[in-house]
Amino acid sequence: MVKKKVSGLTPFVESLLPAEIDDVIEYDELWSFVFSKLNRVWIWIGFCRRTKQVVAFHLGNRDKESFNEFYSKVPIPYANCISRSDKLQAYKELESYGHKRCKKKEGQTSHVEAFNTVLRQRVARLVRKTCAFSKSFDNHEMVIRLFIQSYNENILSVGL
């Protein structure tokens, strides 16, 4: 059923409002698991402060390779914006592009952290202590994409 819904979605980039020169993108990651808590999967998220939309996401490990795969999914107009993230080492290579790695208490990633909370509340598979879980990586990715894209499209229909 999830496959059918995901196959009917428009391309992800069409669910985004256009980037503006003064946009700030916040990057963060949260963990989830597939089948067993021993099989951790990290969800990388790029979030635009102005539009309150997820501009890119990726599921993978918490390493530099996964970050590079994630960053390649960020649309170029958003990749050219200034950005903020936590102190994770993978974000270090972005510093030459107007990126700043910040401590949590600085509040520079509060919008993406708030979205992570929404994601955990609305997608039962992401709740830390739950009986609901994904049995396969593909299903996990499809459920998350379905939620994020419908979240973006809802913001798109309401507008700013």
Short mmCIF file of C-alpha atoms in Angstrom, two decimals:
data_model
loop_
_atom_site.label_atom_id
_atom_site.label_comp_id
_atom_site.label_asym_id
_atom_site.label_seq_id
_atom_site.Cartn_x
_atom_site.Cartn_y
_atom_site.Cartn_z
CA MET A 1 0.00 0.00 0.00
CA VAL A 2 2.83 2.40 0.83
CA LYS A 3 4.56 1.61 -2.49
CA LYS A 4 1.40 2.53 -4.36
CA LYS A 5 1.11 5.88 -2.56
CA VAL A 6 4.78 6.73 -3.05
CA SER A 7 4.68 5.82 -6.75
CA GLY A 8 1.88 8.38 -7.19
CA LEU A 9 3.89 11.24 -5.68
CA THR A 10 5.28 14.07 -7.78
CA PRO A 11 9.09 14.52 -7.83
CA PHE A 12 10.27 15.71 -4.41
CA VAL A 13 11.70 18.99 -5.70
CA GLU A 14 8.25 20.03 -6.97
CA SER A 15 6.99 20.10 -3.38
CA LEU A 16 9.38 22.96 -2.53
CA LEU A 17 8.89 26.70 -2.60
CA PRO A 18 11.65 28.52 -4.53
CA ALA A 19 14.80 29.41 -2.60
CA GLU A 20 15.59 33.04 -1.84
CA ILE A 21 19.00 34.62 -1.44
CA ASP A 22 18.62 35.19 2.31
CA ASP A 23 17.36 31.70 3.21
CA VAL A 24 19.08 29.80 6.00
CA ILE A 25 19.21 26.01 5.80
CA GLU A 26 19.57 23.98 8.97
CA TYR A 27 21.06 20.48 8.81
CA ASP A 28 20.56 17.76 11.38
CA GLU A 29 20.22 14.02 11.71
CA LEU A 30 18.16 11.69 13.87
CA TRP A 31 18.34 7.98 14.40
CA SER A 32 15.77 5.32 13.79
CA PHE A 33 16.01 1.59 13.24
CA VAL A 34 14.89 -1.07 10.82
CA PHE A 35 13.74 -4.44 12.14
CA SER A 36 15.95 -4.32 15.24
CA LYS A 37 17.33 -1.57 17.46
CA LEU A 38 20.75 -2.98 16.61
CA ASN A 39 20.20 -1.92 12.98
CA ARG A 40 20.35 1.88 13.30
CA VAL A 41 19.46 4.10 10.37
CA TRP A 42 20.21 7.83 10.43
CA ILE A 43 17.82 10.28 8.79
CA TRP A 44 19.69 13.33 7.47
CA ILE A 45 17.49 16.40 7.08
CA GLY A 46 17.96 19.81 5.45
CA PHE A 47 15.34 22.31 6.63
CA CYS A 48 14.67 25.84 5.38
CA ARG A 49 13.90 28.34 8.16
CA ARG A 50 11.82 30.69 6.00
CA THR A 51 9.59 28.16 4.25
CA LYS A 52 9.51 25.59 7.10
CA GLN A 53 10.03 22.87 4.49
CA VAL A 54 12.37 19.93 4.29
CA VAL A 55 14.58 20.66 1.28
CA ALA A 56 16.33 17.27 1.30
CA PHE A 57 16.54 14.08 3.31
CA HIS A 58 18.56 10.90 3.17
CA LEU A 59 18.61 7.63 5.09
CA GLY A 60 21.96 6.03 5.79
CA ASN A 61 24.78 5.84 8.30
CA ARG A 62 26.17 8.68 10.37
CA ASP A 63 29.37 9.03 8.40
CA LYS A 64 30.93 11.28 5.78
CA GLU A 65 29.84 9.10 2.84
CA SER A 66 26.18 9.25 3.87
CA PHE A 67 26.50 12.98 4.40
CA ASN A 68 27.89 13.39 0.87
CA GLU A 69 24.99 11.37 -0.55
CA PHE A 70 22.57 13.52 1.45
CA TYR A 71 24.18 16.80 0.41
CA SER A 72 24.03 15.79 -3.26
CA LYS A 73 20.22 15.68 -2.87
CA VAL A 74 20.01 19.31 -1.69
CA PRO A 75 18.73 21.39 -4.65
CA ILE A 76 21.43 23.79 -5.90
CA PRO A 77 19.52 27.01 -5.04
CA TYR A 78 19.26 25.81 -1.42
CA ALA A 79 22.83 24.49 -1.35
CA ASN A 80 23.98 28.03 -2.20
CA CYS A 81 22.26 29.46 0.92
CA ILE A 82 24.00 29.98 4.23
CA SER A 83 23.54 27.06 6.58
CA ARG A 84 23.82 25.93 10.18
CA SER A 85 24.32 22.54 11.81
CA ASP A 86 25.51 20.87 14.98
CA LYS A 87 29.18 20.08 15.56
CA LEU A 88 29.16 16.71 13.74
CA GLN A 89 32.48 16.29 11.90
CA ALA A 90 30.79 15.48 8.56
CA TYR A 91 29.54 19.07 8.29
CA LYS A 92 33.07 20.49 8.51
CA GLU A 93 33.61 20.50 4.75
CA LEU A 94 30.67 22.93 4.30
CA GLU A 95 32.37 25.69 6.27
CA SER A 96 33.88 27.22 3.15
CA TYR A 97 30.36 27.71 1.72
CA GLY A 98 28.98 30.07 4.38
CA HIS A 99 28.22 27.25 6.81
CA LYS A 100 28.59 27.49 10.58
CA ARG A 101 28.69 24.55 12.96
CA CYS A 102 27.02 25.55 16.22
CA LYS A 103 26.42 24.21 19.71
CA LYS A 104 22.86 23.16 20.54
CA LYS A 105 22.49 25.90 23.15
CA GLU A 106 23.06 28.61 20.49
CA GLY A 107 19.62 27.82 19.02
CA GLN A 108 20.84 27.91 15.40
CA THR A 109 19.27 24.52 14.64
CA SER A 110 16.07 24.93 16.63
CA HIS A 111 13.78 24.81 13.56
CA VAL A 112 15.13 21.49 12.29
CA GLU A 113 15.12 20.08 15.84
CA ALA A 114 11.45 21.06 16.14
CA PHE A 115 10.74 19.31 12.84
CA ASN A 116 12.52 16.20 14.15
CA THR A 117 10.09 16.22 17.06
CA VAL A 118 7.12 16.49 14.69
CA LEU A 119 8.53 13.65 12.61
CA ARG A 120 8.89 11.41 15.68
CA GLN A 121 5.36 12.29 16.84
CA ARG A 122 3.64 11.72 13.51
CA VAL A 123 5.51 8.68 12.19
CA ALA A 124 4.98 5.86 14.69
CA ARG A 125 8.02 3.94 13.41
CA LEU A 126 10.30 6.70 14.70
CA VAL A 127 9.07 6.71 18.29
CA ARG A 128 11.88 5.39 20.44
CA LYS A 129 9.81 2.98 22.55
CA THR A 130 7.25 1.51 20.21
CA CYS A 131 5.86 -1.72 18.88
CA ALA A 132 5.63 -0.19 15.39
CA PHE A 133 8.75 -0.61 13.28
CA SER A 134 9.81 -1.11 9.69
CA LYS A 135 10.77 -4.61 8.66
CA SER A 136 12.67 -3.43 5.58
CA PHE A 137 14.80 -0.42 4.69
CA ASP A 138 12.71 0.28 1.56
CA ASN A 139 9.46 0.47 3.54
CA HIS A 140 11.15 2.68 6.13
CA GLU A 141 12.34 5.08 3.45
CA MET A 142 8.95 5.13 1.68
CA VAL A 143 7.00 5.93 4.87
CA ILE A 144 9.36 8.77 5.72
CA ARG A 145 9.26 10.15 2.17
CA LEU A 146 5.47 9.97 2.15
CA PHE A 147 5.25 11.96 5.38
CA ILE A 148 7.88 14.56 4.44
CA GLN A 149 6.48 15.17 0.98
CA SER A 150 2.90 15.52 2.22
CA TYR A 151 4.20 17.87 4.95
CA ASN A 152 5.95 20.00 2.29
CA GLU A 153 2.95 19.99 -0.03
CA ASN A 154 0.68 21.07 2.82
CA ILE A 155 2.92 24.09 3.44
CA LEU A 156 3.02 24.73 -0.32
CA SER A 157 -0.81 24.77 -0.52
CA VAL A 158 -1.16 27.06 2.50
CA GLY A 159 1.67 29.32 1.34
CA LEU A 160 3.65 31.74 3.43
#
